[in-house]
Coordinates of C-alpha atoms in Angstrom, one line a residue:
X1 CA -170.5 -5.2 -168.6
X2 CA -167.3 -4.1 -170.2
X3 CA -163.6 -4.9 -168.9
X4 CA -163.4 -1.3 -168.6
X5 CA -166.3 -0.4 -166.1
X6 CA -165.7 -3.9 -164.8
X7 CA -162.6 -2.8 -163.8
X8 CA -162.6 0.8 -163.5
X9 CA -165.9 2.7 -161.2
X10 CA -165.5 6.0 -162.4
X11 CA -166.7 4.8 -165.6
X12 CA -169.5 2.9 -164.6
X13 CA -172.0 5.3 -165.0
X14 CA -170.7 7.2 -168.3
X15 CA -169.2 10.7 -168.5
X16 CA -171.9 12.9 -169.7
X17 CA -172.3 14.2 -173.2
X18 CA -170.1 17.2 -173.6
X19 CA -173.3 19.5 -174.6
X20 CA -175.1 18.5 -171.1
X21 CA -171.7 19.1 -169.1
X22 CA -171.1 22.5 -170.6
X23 CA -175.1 22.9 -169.2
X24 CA -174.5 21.5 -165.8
X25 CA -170.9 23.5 -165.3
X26 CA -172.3 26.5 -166.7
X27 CA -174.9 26.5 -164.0
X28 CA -173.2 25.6 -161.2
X29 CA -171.0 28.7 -161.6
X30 CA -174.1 30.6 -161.9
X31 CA -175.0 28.8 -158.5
X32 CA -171.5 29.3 -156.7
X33 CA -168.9 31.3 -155.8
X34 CA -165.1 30.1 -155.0
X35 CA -164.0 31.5 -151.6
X36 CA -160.8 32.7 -153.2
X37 CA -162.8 35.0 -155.5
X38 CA -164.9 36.5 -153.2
X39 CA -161.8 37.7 -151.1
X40 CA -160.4 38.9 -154.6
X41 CA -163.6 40.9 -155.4
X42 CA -163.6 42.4 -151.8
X43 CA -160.0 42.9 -151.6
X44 CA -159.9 45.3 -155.5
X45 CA -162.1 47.5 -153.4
X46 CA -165.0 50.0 -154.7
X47 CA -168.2 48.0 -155.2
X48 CA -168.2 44.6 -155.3
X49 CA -171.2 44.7 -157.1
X50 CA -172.6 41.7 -154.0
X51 CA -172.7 41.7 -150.5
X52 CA -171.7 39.1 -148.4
X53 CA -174.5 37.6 -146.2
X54 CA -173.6 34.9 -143.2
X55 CA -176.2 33.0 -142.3
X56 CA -174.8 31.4 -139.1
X57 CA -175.7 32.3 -135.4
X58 CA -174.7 35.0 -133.4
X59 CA -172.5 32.6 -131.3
X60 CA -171.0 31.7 -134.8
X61 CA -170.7 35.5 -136.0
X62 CA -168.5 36.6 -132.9
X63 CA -165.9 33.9 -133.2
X64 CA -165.3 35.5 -136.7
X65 CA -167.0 36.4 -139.7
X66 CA -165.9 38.0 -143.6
X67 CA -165.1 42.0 -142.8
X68 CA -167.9 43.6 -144.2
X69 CA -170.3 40.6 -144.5
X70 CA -174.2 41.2 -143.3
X71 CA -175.0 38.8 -140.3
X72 CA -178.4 37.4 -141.0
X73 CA -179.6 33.9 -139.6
X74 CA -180.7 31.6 -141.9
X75 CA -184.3 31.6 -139.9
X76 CA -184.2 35.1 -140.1
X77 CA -184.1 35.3 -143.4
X78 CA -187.4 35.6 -144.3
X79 CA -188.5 37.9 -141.8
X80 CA -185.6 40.7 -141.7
X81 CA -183.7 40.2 -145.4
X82 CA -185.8 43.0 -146.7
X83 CA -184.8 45.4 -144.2
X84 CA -181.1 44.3 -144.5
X85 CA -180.5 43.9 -148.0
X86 CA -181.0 45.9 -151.4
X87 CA -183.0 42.8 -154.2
X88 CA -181.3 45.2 -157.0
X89 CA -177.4 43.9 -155.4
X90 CA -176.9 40.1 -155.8
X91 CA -176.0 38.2 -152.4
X92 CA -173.9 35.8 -152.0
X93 CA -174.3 33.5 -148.6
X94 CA -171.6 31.5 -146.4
X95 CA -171.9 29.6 -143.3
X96 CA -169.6 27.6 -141.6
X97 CA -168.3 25.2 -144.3
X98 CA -168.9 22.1 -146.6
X99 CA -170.8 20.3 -143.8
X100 CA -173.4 23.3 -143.6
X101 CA -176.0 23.4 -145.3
X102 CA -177.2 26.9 -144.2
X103 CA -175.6 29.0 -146.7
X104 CA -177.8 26.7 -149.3
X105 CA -181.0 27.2 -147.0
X106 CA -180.6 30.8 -146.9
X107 CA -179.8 31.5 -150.6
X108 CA -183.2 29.3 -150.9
X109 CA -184.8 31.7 -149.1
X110 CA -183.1 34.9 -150.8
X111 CA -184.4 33.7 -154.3
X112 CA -187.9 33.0 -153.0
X113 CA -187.8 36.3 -152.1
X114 CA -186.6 37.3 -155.3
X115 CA -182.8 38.0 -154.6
X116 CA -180.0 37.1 -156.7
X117 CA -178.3 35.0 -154.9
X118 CA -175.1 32.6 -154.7
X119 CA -173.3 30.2 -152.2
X120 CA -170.0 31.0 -151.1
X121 CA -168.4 27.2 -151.5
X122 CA -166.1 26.4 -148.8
X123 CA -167.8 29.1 -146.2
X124 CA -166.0 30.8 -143.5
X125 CA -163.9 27.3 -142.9
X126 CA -162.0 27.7 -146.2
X127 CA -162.2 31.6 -145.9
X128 CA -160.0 31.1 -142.5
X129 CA -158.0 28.4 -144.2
X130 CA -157.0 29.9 -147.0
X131 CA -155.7 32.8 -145.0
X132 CA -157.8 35.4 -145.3
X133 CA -158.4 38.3 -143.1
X134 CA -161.8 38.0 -140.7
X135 CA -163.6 39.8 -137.8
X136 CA -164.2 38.4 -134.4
X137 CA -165.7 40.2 -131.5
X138 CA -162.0 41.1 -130.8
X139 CA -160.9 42.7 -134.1
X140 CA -159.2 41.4 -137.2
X141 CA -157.0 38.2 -137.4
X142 CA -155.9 36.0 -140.1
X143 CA -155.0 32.6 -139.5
X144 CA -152.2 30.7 -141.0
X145 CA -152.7 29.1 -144.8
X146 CA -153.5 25.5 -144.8
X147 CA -151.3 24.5 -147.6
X148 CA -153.9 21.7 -148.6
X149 CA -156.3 24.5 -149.2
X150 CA -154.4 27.1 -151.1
X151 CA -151.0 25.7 -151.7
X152 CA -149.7 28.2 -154.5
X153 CA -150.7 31.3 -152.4
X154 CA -153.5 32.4 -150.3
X155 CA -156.2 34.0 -152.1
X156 CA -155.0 31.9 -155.7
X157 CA -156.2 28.3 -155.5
X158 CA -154.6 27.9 -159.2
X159 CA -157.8 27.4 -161.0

């Protein structure tokens, strides 16, 4: 072992190959979608040119969801997607954040059903925390910006 991974973890295991990262990047954007984009894409208005699908509960849905956003259950998906969403219009799924895995489980579904689909990283957790507009069974709020989340200004993480 070197001094430098003997010393240093991040470089145990070597960067990759700047062909292969340019491979695995490129498809993960193809795979995601960054929560501050979404709310730029919705906010332009017109057509989007993707709906916005939440895969949580009902319980989930009435403490607050994305305006406009299709409420479909992840075990639902399957069964009623057809009926609820256009395949020709790409989706892109959320849930309630980075500990969720439901947004993935329902864009699995989505594609097996032959849906374009990607995950909304972050979900409705980041969506809130970056200070964006949503829906409870009450009407519209917005919650104060987390400054860890989106510290130049809500809805531009910088990137």
């Amino acid at each position: 072992m070197s001094s430098i991974t003997a010393v240093n973890p991040v470089l145990r295991v070597a960067p990759a190959a700047p062909a292969a990262a340019v491979a695995h990047f490129r498809a993960s954007l193809a795979f995601h979608a960054d929560v501050s984009d979404v709310a730029a894409a919705l906010a332009a208005g017109g057509d989007p040119g993707f709906v916005v699908l939440d895969s949580r509960s009902t319980e989930s849905w009435d403490q607050g969801h994305i305006p406009g956003a299709v409420h479909l259950p992840t075990a639902l998906v399957p069964a009623q997607a057809e009926a609820l969403l256009d395949k020709s219009v790409p989706v892109v799924t959320y849930c309630w954040g980075p500990g969720c895995n439901g947004a993935t489980r329902a864009a699995l579904a989505l594609a097996e059903l032959g849906y374009q689909v990607k995950e909304m990283l972050g979900g409705f957790e980041y969506w809130v925390r970056e200070g964006f507009e949503f829906e409870t069974w009450e009407g519209r709020e917005r919650g104060v910006v987390d400054s860890l989340t989106a510290p130049v200004a809500a809805g531009d993480c910088g990137c």
